[in-house]
Amino acid sequence: MLYTGTVDLPTGGTVQWQYALPAVAVFEQDWSEQSVALTALGHPVRLQILHEVLRGTNTVAALVESLETGTSGQMYHHLKELTATGWLASERRAVYEVPAARIVPLLAILVAAGTPG
């Protein structure tokens, strides 16, 4: 299994990423271990947060204003889930980014989820 990508970010800059793992290793893994990371993506507000952060909206106040999804307390709840599972990182208080190593996997999951079977 190999996936690779070069992504020109909406905010400028480029992320390149590649990951390979033999298919036999994937079949031997305990897939339930990925459930927490996938569950974090299963909420529409969390996907909107990731989308907005990738487009340059990276503070709690700006996210609350742009998404109009509730209070800052509710936003922090979603941000906590996304940071705990590695989909977001925060180098400074209340400022978030999608780690470079998560951008291509996130986009690959979104493309795969939308691919008709």
mmCIF file of C-alpha atoms in Angstrom:
data_model
loop_
_atom_site.group_PDB
_atom_site.id
_atom_site.type_symbol
_atom_site.label_atom_id
_atom_site.label_comp_id
_atom_site.label_asym_id
_atom_site.label_seq_id
_atom_site.Cartn_x
_atom_site.Cartn_y
_atom_site.Cartn_z
ATOM 1 C CA MET A 1 0.000 0.000 0.000
ATOM 2 C CA LEU A 2 1.425 3.355 -1.017
ATOM 3 C CA TYR A 3 -0.073 6.770 -0.949
ATOM 4 C CA THR A 4 1.691 9.941 -1.716
ATOM 5 C CA GLY A 5 0.728 13.483 -2.376
ATOM 6 C CA THR A 6 1.800 16.997 -3.092
ATOM 7 C CA VAL A 7 -0.683 19.568 -1.888
ATOM 8 C CA ASP A 8 -0.620 23.271 -2.660
ATOM 9 C CA LEU A 9 -2.248 24.759 0.414
ATOM 10 C CA PRO A 10 -4.887 27.494 0.123
ATOM 11 C CA THR A 11 -2.779 29.636 2.474
ATOM 12 C CA GLY A 12 0.365 29.233 0.377
ATOM 13 C CA GLY A 13 3.122 26.715 0.634
ATOM 14 C CA THR A 14 3.254 23.095 -0.388
ATOM 15 C CA VAL A 15 3.158 19.865 1.565
ATOM 16 C CA GLN A 16 4.665 16.681 0.157
ATOM 17 C CA TRP A 17 4.068 13.379 1.875
ATOM 18 C CA GLN A 18 4.548 9.687 1.152
ATOM 19 C CA TYR A 19 3.746 6.590 3.166
ATOM 20 C CA ALA A 20 4.155 2.922 2.307
ATOM 21 C CA LEU A 21 3.171 -0.223 4.149
ATOM 22 C CA PRO A 22 2.942 -3.771 2.803
ATOM 23 C CA ALA A 23 -0.707 -4.825 2.401
ATOM 24 C CA VAL A 24 -0.051 -7.925 4.507
ATOM 25 C CA ALA A 25 0.905 -5.626 7.409
ATOM 26 C CA VAL A 26 -2.387 -3.749 7.029
ATOM 27 C CA PHE A 27 -4.361 -7.000 7.147
ATOM 28 C CA GLU A 28 -2.436 -8.098 10.250
ATOM 29 C CA GLN A 29 -3.141 -4.859 12.164
ATOM 30 C CA ASP A 30 -5.894 -4.484 14.713
ATOM 31 C CA TRP A 31 -8.110 -2.088 12.763
ATOM 32 C CA SER A 32 -10.016 -1.101 15.878
ATOM 33 C CA GLU A 33 -6.965 0.934 16.920
ATOM 34 C CA GLN A 34 -7.795 3.437 14.159
ATOM 35 C CA SER A 35 -11.373 3.878 15.334
ATOM 36 C CA VAL A 36 -10.568 6.819 17.622
ATOM 37 C CA ALA A 37 -8.881 8.817 14.846
ATOM 38 C CA LEU A 38 -11.665 7.988 12.386
ATOM 39 C CA THR A 39 -14.377 8.772 14.930
ATOM 40 C CA ALA A 40 -12.893 12.241 15.405
ATOM 41 C CA LEU A 41 -13.491 12.835 11.693
ATOM 42 C CA GLY A 42 -17.059 11.551 11.908
ATOM 43 C CA HIS A 43 -18.565 14.795 13.181
ATOM 44 C CA PRO A 44 -19.552 17.449 10.612
ATOM 45 C CA VAL A 45 -18.342 20.335 12.786
ATOM 46 C CA ARG A 46 -14.915 18.738 13.162
ATOM 47 C CA LEU A 47 -14.607 18.349 9.404
ATOM 48 C CA GLN A 48 -15.613 22.001 9.004
ATOM 49 C CA ILE A 49 -12.965 22.982 11.558
ATOM 50 C CA LEU A 50 -10.255 21.087 9.670
ATOM 51 C CA HIS A 51 -11.424 22.652 6.403
ATOM 52 C CA GLU A 52 -11.316 26.158 7.868
ATOM 53 C CA VAL A 53 -7.908 25.642 9.508
ATOM 54 C CA LEU A 54 -6.450 24.443 6.205
ATOM 55 C CA ARG A 55 -7.875 27.576 4.595
ATOM 56 C CA GLY A 56 -6.147 29.807 7.159
ATOM 57 C CA THR A 57 -8.696 30.301 9.946
ATOM 58 C CA ASN A 58 -6.638 29.133 12.900
ATOM 59 C CA THR A 59 -7.752 30.833 16.127
ATOM 60 C CA VAL A 60 -10.656 29.797 18.326
ATOM 61 C CA ALA A 61 -12.324 33.194 18.034
ATOM 62 C CA ALA A 62 -12.064 33.193 14.227
ATOM 63 C CA LEU A 63 -13.333 29.597 14.023
ATOM 64 C CA VAL A 64 -16.352 30.377 16.220
ATOM 65 C CA GLU A 65 -17.138 33.411 14.083
ATOM 66 C CA SER A 66 -16.611 31.731 10.724
ATOM 67 C CA LEU A 67 -18.424 28.481 11.475
ATOM 68 C CA GLU A 68 -21.277 29.919 13.542
ATOM 69 C CA THR A 69 -21.604 26.522 15.249
ATOM 70 C CA GLY A 70 -22.035 27.564 18.847
ATOM 71 C CA THR A 71 -19.997 28.855 21.741
ATOM 72 C CA SER A 72 -16.266 28.885 22.260
ATOM 73 C CA GLY A 73 -16.819 26.119 24.844
ATOM 74 C CA GLN A 74 -18.365 23.894 22.187
ATOM 75 C CA MET A 75 -15.511 24.783 19.830
ATOM 76 C CA TYR A 76 -12.936 23.808 22.454
ATOM 77 C CA HIS A 77 -14.680 20.449 22.861
ATOM 78 C CA HIS A 78 -14.230 19.703 19.144
ATOM 79 C CA LEU A 79 -10.688 21.093 19.103
ATOM 80 C CA LYS A 80 -9.775 18.840 22.039
ATOM 81 C CA GLU A 81 -10.958 15.764 20.109
ATOM 82 C CA LEU A 82 -9.031 16.791 17.000
ATOM 83 C CA THR A 83 -5.812 17.534 18.882
ATOM 84 C CA ALA A 84 -6.036 14.358 20.982
ATOM 85 C CA THR A 85 -6.179 12.281 17.792
ATOM 86 C CA GLY A 86 -3.443 14.210 15.995
ATOM 87 C CA TRP A 87 -5.612 15.873 13.339
ATOM 88 C CA LEU A 88 -4.753 19.280 14.806
ATOM 89 C CA ALA A 89 -1.784 20.669 16.698
ATOM 90 C CA SER A 90 -1.426 23.821 18.752
ATOM 91 C CA GLU A 91 2.000 25.408 19.112
ATOM 92 C CA ARG A 92 0.526 28.515 20.750
ATOM 93 C CA ARG A 93 -2.498 28.860 22.997
ATOM 94 C CA ALA A 94 -5.754 28.915 20.988
ATOM 95 C CA VAL A 95 -3.954 28.809 17.611
ATOM 96 C CA TYR A 96 -4.271 25.601 15.604
ATOM 97 C CA GLU A 97 -2.820 23.965 12.510
ATOM 98 C CA VAL A 98 -3.199 20.663 10.708
ATOM 99 C CA PRO A 99 0.189 18.933 11.032
ATOM 100 C CA ALA A 100 1.884 18.509 7.656
ATOM 101 C CA ALA A 101 1.996 14.718 8.070
ATOM 102 C CA ARG A 102 -1.809 14.662 8.444
ATOM 103 C CA ILE A 103 -2.781 16.781 5.420
ATOM 104 C CA VAL A 104 -2.364 14.183 2.655
ATOM 105 C CA PRO A 105 -3.921 11.365 4.759
ATOM 106 C CA LEU A 106 -6.891 13.606 5.589
ATOM 107 C CA LEU A 107 -7.444 14.494 1.947
ATOM 108 C CA ALA A 108 -7.051 10.822 0.929
ATOM 109 C CA ILE A 109 -9.714 9.793 3.475
ATOM 110 C CA LEU A 110 -12.069 12.481 2.184
ATOM 111 C CA VAL A 111 -11.527 11.451 -1.443
ATOM 112 C CA ALA A 112 -12.002 7.765 -0.568
ATOM 113 C CA ALA A 113 -15.194 8.536 1.388
ATOM 114 C CA GLY A 114 -16.648 10.351 -1.598
ATOM 115 C CA THR A 115 -15.638 7.747 -4.170
ATOM 116 C CA PRO A 116 -18.709 5.928 -5.496
ATOM 117 C CA GLY A 117 -18.551 2.163 -4.980
#
